[in-house]
Tab-separated table of C-alpha atoms and ligand atoms in Angstrom:
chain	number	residue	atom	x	y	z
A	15	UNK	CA	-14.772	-37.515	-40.104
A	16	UNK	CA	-15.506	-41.054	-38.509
A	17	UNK	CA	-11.525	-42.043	-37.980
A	18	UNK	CA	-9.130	-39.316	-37.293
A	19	UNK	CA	-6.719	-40.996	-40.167
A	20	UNK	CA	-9.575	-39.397	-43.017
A	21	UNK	CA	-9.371	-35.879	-43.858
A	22	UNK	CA	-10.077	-34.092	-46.741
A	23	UNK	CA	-8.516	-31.350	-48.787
A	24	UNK	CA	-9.298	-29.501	-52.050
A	25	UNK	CA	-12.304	-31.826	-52.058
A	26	UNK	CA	-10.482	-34.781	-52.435
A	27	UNK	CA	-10.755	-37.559	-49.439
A	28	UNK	CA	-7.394	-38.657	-47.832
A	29	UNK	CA	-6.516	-41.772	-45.876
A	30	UNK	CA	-3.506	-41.766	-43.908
A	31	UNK	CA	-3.032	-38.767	-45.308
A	32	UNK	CA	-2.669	-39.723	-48.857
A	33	UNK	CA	-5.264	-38.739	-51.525
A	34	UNK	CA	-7.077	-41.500	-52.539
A	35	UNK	CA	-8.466	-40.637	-55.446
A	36	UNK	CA	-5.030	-40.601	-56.866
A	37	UNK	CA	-4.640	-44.321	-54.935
A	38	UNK	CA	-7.521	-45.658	-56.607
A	39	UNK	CA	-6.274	-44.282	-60.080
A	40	UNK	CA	-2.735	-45.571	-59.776
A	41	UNK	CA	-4.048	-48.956	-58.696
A	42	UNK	CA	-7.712	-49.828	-59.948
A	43	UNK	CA	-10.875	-50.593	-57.991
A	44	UNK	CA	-12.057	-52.100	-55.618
A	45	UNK	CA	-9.461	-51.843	-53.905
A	46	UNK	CA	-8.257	-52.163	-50.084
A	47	UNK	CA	-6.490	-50.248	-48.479
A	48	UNK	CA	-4.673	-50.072	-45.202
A	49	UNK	CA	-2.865	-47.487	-42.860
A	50	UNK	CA	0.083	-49.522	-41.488
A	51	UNK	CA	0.756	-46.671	-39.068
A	52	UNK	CA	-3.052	-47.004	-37.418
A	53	UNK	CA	-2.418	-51.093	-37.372
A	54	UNK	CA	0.675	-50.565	-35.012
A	55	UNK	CA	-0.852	-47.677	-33.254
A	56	UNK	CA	-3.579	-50.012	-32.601
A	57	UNK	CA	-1.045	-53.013	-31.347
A	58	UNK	CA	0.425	-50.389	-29.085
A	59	UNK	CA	-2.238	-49.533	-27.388
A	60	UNK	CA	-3.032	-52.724	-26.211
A	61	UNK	CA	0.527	-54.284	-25.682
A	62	UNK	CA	1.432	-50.989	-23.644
A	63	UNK	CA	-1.388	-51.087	-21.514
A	64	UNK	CA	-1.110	-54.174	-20.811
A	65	UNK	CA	2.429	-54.622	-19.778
A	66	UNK	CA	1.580	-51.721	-17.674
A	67	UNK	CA	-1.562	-52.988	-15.846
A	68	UNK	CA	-1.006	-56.539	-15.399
A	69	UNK	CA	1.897	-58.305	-13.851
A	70	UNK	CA	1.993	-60.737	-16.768
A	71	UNK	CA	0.006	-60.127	-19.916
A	72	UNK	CA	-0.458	-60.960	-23.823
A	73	UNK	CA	-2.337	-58.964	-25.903
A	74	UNK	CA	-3.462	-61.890	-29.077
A	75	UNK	CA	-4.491	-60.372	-32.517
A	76	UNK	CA	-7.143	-62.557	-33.376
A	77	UNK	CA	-6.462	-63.471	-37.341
A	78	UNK	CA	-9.692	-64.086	-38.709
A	79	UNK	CA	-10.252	-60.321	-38.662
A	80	UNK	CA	-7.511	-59.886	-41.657
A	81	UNK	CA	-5.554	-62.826	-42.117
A	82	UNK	CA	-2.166	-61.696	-44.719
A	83	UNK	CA	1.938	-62.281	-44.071
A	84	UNK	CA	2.218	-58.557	-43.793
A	85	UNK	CA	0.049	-58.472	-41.137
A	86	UNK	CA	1.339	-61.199	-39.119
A	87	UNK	CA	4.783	-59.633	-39.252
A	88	UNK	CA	3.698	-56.304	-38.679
A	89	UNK	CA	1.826	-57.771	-35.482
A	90	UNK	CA	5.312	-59.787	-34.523
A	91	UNK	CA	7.051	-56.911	-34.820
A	92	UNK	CA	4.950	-55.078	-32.432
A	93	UNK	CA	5.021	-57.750	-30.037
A	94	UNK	CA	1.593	-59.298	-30.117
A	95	UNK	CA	0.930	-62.820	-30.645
A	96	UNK	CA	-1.794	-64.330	-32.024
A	97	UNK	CA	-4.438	-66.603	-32.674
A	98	UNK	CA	-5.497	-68.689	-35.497
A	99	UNK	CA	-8.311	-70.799	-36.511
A	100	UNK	CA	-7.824	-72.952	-39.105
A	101	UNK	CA	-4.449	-74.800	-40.908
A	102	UNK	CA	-4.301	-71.767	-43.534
A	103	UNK	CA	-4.291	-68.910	-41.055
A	104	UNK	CA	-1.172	-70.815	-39.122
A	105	UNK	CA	0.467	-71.352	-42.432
A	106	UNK	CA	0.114	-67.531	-43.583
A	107	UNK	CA	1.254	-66.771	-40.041
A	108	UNK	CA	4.227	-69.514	-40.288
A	109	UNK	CA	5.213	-67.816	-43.684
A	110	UNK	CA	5.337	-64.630	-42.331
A	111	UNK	CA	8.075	-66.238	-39.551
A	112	UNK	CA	5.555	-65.115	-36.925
A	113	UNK	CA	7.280	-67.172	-33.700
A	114	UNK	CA	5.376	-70.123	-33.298
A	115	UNK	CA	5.624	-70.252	-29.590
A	116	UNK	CA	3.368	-67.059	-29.307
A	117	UNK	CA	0.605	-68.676	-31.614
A	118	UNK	CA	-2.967	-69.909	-30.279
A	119	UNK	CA	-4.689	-72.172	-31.789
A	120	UNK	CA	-8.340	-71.971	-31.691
A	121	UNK	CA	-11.619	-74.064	-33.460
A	122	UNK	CA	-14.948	-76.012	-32.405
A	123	UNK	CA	-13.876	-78.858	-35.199
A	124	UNK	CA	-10.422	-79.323	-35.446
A	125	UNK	CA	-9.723	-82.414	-37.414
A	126	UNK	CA	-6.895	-84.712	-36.516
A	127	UNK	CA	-5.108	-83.435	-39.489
A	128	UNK	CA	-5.682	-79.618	-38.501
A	129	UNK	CA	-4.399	-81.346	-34.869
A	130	UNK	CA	-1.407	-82.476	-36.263
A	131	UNK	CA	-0.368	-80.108	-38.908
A	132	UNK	CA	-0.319	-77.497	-35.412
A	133	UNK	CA	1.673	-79.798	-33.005
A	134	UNK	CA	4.187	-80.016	-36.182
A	135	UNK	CA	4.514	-76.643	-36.989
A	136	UNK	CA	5.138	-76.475	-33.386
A	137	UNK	CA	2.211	-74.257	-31.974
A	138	UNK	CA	2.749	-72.403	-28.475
A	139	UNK	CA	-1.066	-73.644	-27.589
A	140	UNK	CA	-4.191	-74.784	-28.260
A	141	UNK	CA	-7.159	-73.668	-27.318
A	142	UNK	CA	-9.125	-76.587	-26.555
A	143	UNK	CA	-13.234	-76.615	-27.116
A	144	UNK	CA	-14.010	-79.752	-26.244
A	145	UNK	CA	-13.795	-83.294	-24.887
A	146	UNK	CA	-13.360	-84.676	-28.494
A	147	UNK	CA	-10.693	-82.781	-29.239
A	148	UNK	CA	-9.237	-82.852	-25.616
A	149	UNK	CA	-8.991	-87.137	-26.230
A	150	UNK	CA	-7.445	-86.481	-29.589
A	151	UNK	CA	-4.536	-84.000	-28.925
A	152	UNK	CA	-3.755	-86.053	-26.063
A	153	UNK	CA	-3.497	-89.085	-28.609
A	154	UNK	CA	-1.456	-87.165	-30.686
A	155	UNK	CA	0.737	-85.489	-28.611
A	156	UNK	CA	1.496	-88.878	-27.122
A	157	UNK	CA	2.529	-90.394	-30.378
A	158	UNK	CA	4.350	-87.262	-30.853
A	159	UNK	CA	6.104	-87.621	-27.346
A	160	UNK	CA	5.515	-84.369	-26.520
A	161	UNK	CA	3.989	-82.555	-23.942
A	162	UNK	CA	0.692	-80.222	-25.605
A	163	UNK	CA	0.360	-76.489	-23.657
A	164	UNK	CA	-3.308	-75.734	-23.886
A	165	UNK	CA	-6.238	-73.621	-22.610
A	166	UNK	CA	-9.570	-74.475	-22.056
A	167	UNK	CA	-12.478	-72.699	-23.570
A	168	UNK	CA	-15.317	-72.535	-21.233
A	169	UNK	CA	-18.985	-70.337	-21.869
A	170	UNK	CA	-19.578	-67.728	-18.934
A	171	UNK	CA	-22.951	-67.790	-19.482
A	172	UNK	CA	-23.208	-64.013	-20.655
A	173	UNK	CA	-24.984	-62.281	-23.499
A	174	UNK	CA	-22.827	-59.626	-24.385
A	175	UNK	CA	-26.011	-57.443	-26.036
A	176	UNK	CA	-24.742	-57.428	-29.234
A	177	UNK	CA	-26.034	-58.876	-32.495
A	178	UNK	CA	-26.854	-62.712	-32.188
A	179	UNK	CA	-24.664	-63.797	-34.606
A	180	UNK	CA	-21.228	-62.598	-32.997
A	181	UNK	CA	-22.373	-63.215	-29.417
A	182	UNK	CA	-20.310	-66.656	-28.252
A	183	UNK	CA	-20.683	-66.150	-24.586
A	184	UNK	CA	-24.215	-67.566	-23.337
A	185	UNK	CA	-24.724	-71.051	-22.460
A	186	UNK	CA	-26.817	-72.067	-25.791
A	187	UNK	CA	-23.550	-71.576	-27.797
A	188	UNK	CA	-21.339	-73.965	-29.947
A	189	UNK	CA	-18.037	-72.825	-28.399
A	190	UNK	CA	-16.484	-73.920	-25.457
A	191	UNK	CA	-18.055	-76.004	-22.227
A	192	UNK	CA	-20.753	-73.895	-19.935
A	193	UNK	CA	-19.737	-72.935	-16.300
A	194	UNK	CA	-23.590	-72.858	-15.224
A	195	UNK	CA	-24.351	-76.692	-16.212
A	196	UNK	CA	-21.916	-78.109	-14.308
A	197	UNK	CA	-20.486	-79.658	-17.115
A	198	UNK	CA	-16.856	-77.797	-17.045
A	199	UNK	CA	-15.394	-78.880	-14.045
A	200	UNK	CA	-15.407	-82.162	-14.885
A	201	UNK	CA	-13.854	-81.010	-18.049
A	202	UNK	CA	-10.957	-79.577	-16.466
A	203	UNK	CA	-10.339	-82.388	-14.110
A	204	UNK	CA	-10.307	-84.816	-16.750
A	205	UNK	CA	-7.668	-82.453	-18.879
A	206	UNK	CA	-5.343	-82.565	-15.876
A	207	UNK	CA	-4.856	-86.264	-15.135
A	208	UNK	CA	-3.838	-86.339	-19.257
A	209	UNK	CA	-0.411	-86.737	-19.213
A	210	UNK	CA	0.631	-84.746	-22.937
A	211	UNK	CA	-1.918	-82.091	-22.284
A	212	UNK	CA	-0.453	-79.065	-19.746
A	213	UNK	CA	-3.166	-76.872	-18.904
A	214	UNK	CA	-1.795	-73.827	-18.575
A	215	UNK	CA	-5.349	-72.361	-17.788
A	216	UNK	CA	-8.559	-71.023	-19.248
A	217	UNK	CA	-9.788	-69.145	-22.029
A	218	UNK	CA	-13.459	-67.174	-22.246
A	219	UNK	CA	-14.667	-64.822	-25.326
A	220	UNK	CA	-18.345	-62.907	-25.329
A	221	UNK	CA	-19.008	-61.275	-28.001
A	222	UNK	CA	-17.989	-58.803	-30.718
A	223	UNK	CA	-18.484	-55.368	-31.001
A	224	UNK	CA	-18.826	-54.884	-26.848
A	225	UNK	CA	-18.898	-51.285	-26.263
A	226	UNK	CA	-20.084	-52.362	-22.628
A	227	UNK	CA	-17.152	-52.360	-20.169
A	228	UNK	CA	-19.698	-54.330	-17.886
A	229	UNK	CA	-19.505	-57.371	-19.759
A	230	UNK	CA	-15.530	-57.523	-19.441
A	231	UNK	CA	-16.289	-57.404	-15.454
A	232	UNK	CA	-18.718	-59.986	-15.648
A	233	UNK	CA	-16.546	-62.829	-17.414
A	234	UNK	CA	-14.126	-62.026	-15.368
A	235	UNK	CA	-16.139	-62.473	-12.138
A	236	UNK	CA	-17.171	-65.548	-13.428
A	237	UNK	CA	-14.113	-67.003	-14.531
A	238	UNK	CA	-11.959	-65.883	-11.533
A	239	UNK	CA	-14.875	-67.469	-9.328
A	240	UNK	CA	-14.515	-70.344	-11.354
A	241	UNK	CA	-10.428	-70.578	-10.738
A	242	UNK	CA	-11.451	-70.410	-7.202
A	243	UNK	CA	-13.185	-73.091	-7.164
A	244	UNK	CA	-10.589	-75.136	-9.246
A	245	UNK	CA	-8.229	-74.715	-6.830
A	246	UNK	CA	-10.175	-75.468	-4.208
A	247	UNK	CA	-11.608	-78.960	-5.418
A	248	UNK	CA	-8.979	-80.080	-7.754
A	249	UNK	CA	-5.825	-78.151	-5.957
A	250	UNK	CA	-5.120	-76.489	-9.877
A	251	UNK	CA	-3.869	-73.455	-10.022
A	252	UNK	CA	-3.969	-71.577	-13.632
A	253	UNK	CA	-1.263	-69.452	-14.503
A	254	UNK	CA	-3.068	-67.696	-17.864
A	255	UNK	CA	-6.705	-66.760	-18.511
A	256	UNK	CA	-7.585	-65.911	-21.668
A	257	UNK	CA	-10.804	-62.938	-21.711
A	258	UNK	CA	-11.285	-63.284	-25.330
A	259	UNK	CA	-11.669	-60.136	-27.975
A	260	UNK	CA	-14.750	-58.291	-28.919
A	261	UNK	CA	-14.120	-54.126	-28.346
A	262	UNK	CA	-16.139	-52.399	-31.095
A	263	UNK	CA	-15.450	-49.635	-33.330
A	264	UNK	CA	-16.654	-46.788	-34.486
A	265	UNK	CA	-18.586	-47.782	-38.300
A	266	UNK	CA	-20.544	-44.316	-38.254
A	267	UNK	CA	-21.464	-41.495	-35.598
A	268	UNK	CA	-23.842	-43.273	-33.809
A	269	UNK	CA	-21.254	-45.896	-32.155
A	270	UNK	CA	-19.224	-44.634	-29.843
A	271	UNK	CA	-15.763	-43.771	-29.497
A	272	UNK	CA	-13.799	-46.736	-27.493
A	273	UNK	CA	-11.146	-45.732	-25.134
A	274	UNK	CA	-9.273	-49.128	-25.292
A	275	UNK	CA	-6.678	-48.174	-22.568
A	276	UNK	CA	-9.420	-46.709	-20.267
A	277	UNK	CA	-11.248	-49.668	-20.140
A	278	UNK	CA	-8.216	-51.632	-19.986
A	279	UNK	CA	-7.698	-49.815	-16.908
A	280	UNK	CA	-10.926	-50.714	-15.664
A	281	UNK	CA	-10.664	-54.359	-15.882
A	282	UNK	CA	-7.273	-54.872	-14.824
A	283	UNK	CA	-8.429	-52.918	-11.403
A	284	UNK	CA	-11.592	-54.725	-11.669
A	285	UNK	CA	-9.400	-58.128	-11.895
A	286	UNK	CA	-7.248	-57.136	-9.261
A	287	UNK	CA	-9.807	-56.455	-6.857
A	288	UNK	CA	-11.680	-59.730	-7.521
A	289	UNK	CA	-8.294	-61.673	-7.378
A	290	UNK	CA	-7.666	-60.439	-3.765
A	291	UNK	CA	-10.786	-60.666	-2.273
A	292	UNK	CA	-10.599	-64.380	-3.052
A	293	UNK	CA	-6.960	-64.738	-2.332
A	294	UNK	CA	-6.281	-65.951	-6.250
A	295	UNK	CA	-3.027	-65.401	-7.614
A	296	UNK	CA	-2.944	-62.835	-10.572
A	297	UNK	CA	-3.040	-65.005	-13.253
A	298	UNK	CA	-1.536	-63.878	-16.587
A	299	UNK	CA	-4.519	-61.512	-18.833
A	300	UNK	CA	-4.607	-62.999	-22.200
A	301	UNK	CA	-6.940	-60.686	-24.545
A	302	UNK	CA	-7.778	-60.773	-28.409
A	303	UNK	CA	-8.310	-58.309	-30.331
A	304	UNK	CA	-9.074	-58.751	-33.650
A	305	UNK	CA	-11.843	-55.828	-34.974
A	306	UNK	CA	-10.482	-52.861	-32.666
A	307	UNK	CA	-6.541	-53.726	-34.241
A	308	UNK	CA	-7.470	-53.422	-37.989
A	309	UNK	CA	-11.286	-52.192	-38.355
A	310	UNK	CA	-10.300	-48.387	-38.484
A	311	UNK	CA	-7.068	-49.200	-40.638
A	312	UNK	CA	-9.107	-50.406	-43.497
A	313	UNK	CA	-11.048	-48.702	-46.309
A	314	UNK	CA	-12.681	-49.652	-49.720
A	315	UNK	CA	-12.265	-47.670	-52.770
A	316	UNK	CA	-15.064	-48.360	-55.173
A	317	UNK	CA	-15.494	-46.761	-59.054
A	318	UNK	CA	-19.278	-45.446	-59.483
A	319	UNK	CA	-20.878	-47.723	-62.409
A	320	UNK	CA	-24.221	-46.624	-62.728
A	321	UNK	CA	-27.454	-44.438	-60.913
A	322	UNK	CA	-30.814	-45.155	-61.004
A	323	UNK	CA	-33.572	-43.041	-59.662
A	324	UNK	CA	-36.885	-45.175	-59.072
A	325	UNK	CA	-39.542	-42.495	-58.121
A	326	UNK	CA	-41.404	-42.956	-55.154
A	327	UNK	CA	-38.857	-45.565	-54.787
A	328	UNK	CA	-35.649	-45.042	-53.907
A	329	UNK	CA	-32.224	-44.333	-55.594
A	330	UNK	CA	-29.398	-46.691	-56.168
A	331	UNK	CA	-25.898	-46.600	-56.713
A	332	UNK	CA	-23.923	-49.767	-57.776
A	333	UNK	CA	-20.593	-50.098	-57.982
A	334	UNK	CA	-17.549	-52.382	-59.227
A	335	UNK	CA	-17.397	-54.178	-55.990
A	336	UNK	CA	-20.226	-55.257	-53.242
A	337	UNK	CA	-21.081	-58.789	-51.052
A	338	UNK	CA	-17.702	-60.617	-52.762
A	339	UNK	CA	-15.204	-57.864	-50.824
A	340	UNK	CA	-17.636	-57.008	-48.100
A	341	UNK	CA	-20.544	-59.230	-47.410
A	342	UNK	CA	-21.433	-57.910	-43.602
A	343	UNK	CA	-24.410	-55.747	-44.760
A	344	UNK	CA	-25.203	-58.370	-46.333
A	345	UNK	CA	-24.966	-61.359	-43.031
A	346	UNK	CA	-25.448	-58.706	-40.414
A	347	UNK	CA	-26.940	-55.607	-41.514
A	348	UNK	CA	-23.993	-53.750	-40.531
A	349	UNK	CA	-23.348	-49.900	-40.995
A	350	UNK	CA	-20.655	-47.936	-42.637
A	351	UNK	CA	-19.519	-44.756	-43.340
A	352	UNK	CA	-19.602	-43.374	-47.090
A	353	UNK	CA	-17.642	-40.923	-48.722
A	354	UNK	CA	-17.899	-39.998	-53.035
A	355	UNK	CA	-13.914	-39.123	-52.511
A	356	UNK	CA	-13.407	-37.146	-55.823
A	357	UNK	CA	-16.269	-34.509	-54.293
A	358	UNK	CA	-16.010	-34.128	-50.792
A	359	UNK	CA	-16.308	-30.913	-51.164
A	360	UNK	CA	-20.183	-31.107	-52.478
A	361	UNK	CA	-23.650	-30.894	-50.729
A	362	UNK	CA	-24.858	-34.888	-50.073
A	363	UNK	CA	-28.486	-34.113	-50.716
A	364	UNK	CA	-29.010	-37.456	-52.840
A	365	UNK	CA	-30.059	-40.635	-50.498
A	366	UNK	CA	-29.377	-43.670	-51.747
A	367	UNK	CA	-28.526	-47.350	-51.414
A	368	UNK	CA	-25.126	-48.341	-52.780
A	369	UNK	CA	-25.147	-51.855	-54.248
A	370	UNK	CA	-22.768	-54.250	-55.429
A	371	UNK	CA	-22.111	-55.429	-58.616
A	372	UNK	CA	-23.332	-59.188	-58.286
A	373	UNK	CA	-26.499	-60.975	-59.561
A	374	UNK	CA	-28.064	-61.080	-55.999
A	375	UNK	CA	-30.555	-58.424	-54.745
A	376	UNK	CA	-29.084	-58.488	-51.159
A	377	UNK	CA	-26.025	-57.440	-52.624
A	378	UNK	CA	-25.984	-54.054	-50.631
A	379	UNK	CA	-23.083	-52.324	-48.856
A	380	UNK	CA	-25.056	-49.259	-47.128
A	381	UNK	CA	-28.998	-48.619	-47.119
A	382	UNK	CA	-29.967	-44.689	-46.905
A	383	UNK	CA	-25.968	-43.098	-47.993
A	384	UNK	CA	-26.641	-39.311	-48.499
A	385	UNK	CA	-23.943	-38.329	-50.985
A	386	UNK	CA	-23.493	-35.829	-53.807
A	387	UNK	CA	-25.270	-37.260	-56.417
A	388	UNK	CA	-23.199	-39.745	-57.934
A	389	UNK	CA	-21.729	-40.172	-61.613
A	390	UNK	CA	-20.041	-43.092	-63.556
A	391	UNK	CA	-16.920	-42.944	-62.656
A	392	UNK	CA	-16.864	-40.960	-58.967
A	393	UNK	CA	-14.828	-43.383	-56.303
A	394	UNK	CA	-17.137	-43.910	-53.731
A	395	UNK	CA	-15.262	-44.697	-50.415
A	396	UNK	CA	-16.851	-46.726	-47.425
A	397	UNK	CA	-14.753	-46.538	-43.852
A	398	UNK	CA	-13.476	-48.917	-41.747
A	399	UNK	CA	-13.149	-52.209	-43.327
A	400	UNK	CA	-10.158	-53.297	-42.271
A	401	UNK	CA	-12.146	-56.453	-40.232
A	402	UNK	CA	-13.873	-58.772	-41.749
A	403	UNK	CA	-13.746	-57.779	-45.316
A	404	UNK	CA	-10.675	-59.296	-47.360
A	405	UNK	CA	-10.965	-62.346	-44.668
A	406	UNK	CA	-14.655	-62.784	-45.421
A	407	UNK	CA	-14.052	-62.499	-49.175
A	408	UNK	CA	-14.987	-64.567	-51.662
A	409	UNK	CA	-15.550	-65.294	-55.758
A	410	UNK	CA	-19.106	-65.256	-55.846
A	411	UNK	CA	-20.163	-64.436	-59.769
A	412	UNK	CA	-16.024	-65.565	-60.471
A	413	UNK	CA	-15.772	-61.987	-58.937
A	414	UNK	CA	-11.704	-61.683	-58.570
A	415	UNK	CA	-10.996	-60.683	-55.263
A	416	UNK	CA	-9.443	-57.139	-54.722
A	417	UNK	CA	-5.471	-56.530	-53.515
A	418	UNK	CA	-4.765	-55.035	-50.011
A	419	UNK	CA	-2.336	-51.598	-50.597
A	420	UNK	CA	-0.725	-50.776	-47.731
A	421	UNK	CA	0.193	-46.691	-47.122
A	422	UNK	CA	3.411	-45.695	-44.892
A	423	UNK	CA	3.924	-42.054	-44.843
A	424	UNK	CA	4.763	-41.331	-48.092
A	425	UNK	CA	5.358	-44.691	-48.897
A	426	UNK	CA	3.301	-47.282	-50.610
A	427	UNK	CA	2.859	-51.129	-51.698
A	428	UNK	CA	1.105	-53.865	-52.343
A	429	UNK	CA	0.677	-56.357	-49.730
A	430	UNK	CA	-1.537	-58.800	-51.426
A	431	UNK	CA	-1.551	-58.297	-55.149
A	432	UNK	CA	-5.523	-58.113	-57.145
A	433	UNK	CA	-6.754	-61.418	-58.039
A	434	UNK	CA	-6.420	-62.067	-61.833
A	435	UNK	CA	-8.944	-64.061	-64.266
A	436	UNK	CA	-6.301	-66.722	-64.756
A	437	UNK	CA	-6.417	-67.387	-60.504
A	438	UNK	CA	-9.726	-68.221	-60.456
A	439	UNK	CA	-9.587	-71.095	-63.523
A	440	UNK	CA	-6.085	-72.291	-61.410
A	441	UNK	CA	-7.372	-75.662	-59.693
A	442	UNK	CA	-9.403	-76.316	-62.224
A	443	UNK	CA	-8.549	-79.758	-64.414
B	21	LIG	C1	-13.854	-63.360	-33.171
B	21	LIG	C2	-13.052	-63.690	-31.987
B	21	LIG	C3	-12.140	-62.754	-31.482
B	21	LIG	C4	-11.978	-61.378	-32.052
B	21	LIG	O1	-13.114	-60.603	-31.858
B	21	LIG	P1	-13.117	-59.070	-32.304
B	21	LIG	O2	-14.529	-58.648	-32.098
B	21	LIG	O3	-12.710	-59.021	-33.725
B	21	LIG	O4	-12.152	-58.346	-31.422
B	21	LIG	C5	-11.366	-63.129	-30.403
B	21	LIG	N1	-11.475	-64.370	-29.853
B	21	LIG	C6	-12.333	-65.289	-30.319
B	21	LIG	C7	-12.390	-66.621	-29.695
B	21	LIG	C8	-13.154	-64.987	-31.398
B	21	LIG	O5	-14.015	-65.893	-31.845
């Protein structure tokens, strides 16, 4: 199986070791669900090796992968804090009592409003982008009276090899300033004579879905080398630096397996090295993890609507979901894992594609899917979409938008209940 949490017994797929053919049943499709256990497993892994390897060290989740209450306390309670993008990922993570002081606030475009709506709810820092938004949180800290903790996000300069859409680390990017222009340092110095911003250091992220432990060595070169020569022209020292997210996961059996706390291991004696040999400080490792916390906790239960055989052709499969729950084959062509969970036991000797359900050809979830040939009614599973699937969701076709059902042992509950017709007509005069 792709995930060690899927098994499968008397032909019946389980997840976290409960049958979910019996799940999907009990609560309708489509339907999410997610393996609390693997979540905090997941949390561990990185707040334990990190406490361990670094002197000083905060693993962030990074929201936008899954963005609920439940999973903002389940990250609090392991100890993580995290990061946010927007007003309504702080607010879910305020509801949720997440503390405030371990929150990061991140965004290319942060209004004044989005500004100010942070510095009230009392965010630990922000993560500044720019020189626009550098001139207005100092303006609004000062009318605030306080005193703003912030990193800065710079661009290595570093193409992390990975599809062009989530790569955020090369020069030619809209987030951050770039190292190799020349353009940063002046961005720093002008952040430290502010007098309500306090830099408390720097902040880098590459790429997602980096299975490359080279491209963690590289930012860090290039960031510590850039430290170095903060503190030797502007006489700054930064206490935190931030290395961003961006492990991958496995989606099928071609990716690889990740050994987070190997290469954990890696960079922190990578870092270390680099930090002595040009007598820097340590500074605190800051890292976010958004896919590799919830990717492999996640899976879709679909009901089987329909098959259709074009010869010479190929075969489809649609289903009762599609691009509204999980639009990345659709953006990025990405690959999953699929699984007809009511006959695992069967030969899969019929290819297909599995489509969704809405009035859009590139409505597609997986291209070339060998399963047992499907019938109306089978629940066809798809792996690891814990990440960017409910956060990426949305009502195209006034498609309501599945619940998340999370699974404890033998326990199990609804974290964010289905959508219902009578939500999507609720702003409406
Ligand atoms: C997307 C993103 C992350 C999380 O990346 P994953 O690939 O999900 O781990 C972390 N930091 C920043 C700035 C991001 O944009």
């Amino acid at each position: 199986m792709i995930c060690d949490n899927i098994t499968s017994t008397n032909g019946h797929l389980r997840f976290a070791g409960r049958d979910t053919v019996e799940l999907a049943e009990r609560y309708g499709t489509p339907l999410y669900l997610m393996d609390e256990g693997r979540i905090r497993h997941n949390c561990r892994v990185y707040r334990e090796n990190m406490d361990r390897l670094f002197p000083a060290a905060l693993p962030l989740y990074a929201s936008k992968a899954l963005s609920c209450k439940r999973l903002y306390e389940i990250v609090a309670e392991e100890g993580l804090g995290t990061d946010v993008v927007s007003p309504g990922e702080l607010y879910l993570a305020r509801s949720a009592g997440f503390p405030m002081e371990k929150v990061f606030f991140h965004g290319n475009a942060k209004t004044d409003a989005d500004i100010a709506f942070a510095m009230d709810c009392g965010v630990g820092y922000f993560i500044i982008d720019n020189p626009d938004e550098l001139q207005a949180v100092e303006r609004l800290a000062g009318e605030r009276g306080i005193r703003q903790k912030a990193l800065l996000r710079l661009t290595p300069g570093i193409d992390p090899h990975t599809f062009e859409a989530v790569s955020t680390g090369q020069v030619d990017s809209k987030f951050g300033i770039p190292i190799e222009t020349g353009q940063a340092l002046p961005f720093v110095a002008r952040a430290l004579e502010l007098p309500h911003v306090d830099v408390q250091g720097l902040h880098a992220h590459v790429g997602s879905q980096v299975f490359d432990s080279q491209v963690f060595d590289d930012t860090a070169d290039i960031m510590l080398r850039f430290l170095g020569e903060l503190r030797e022209k502007l006489g700054y020292t930064a206490a935190m630096l931030n290395l961003g997210g961006g492990y991958g996961v496995r989606y099928t059996e071609r990716d690889p397996v990740v050994d987070i706390a190997g290469e954990l291991a890696h960079v922190a004696d990578h870092i270390r090295r680099r930090c002595r040999e040009l007598d820097l400080p340590m500074p605190a490792i800051l890292m976010e993890p958004g896919r590799s916390i919830v990717a492999d906790a996640g899976m879709t239960l679909y009901t089987v609507q329909s098959t259709k055989v074009i010869p010479g052709y190929r075969s489809y499969v649609s289903v009762d979901g599609g691009m509204t729950d999980n639009p990345r084959f659709a953006l990025y062509r990405s690959a999953y894992t699929v699984y007809l969970a009511n006959r695992m036991d069967e030969e899969r000797d019929f290819v297909c594609t599995v489509g969704g359900r809405c009035c859009e050809s590139g409505d597609v979830i997986q291209e070339d899917v060998a399963l047992p040939a499907p019938r109306r009614g089978d629940v066809l599973a798809v792996c690891t979409t814990g990440a960017y699937n409910y956060s990426m969701a949305s009502n195209y076709n006034s498609v309501p938008r599945p619940p998340i059902v999370m699974l404890d042992g033998e326990r199990d509950y609804v974290a964010v209940r289905r959508e219902t017709l009578r939500d999507l007509a609720a702003r409406e005069a």
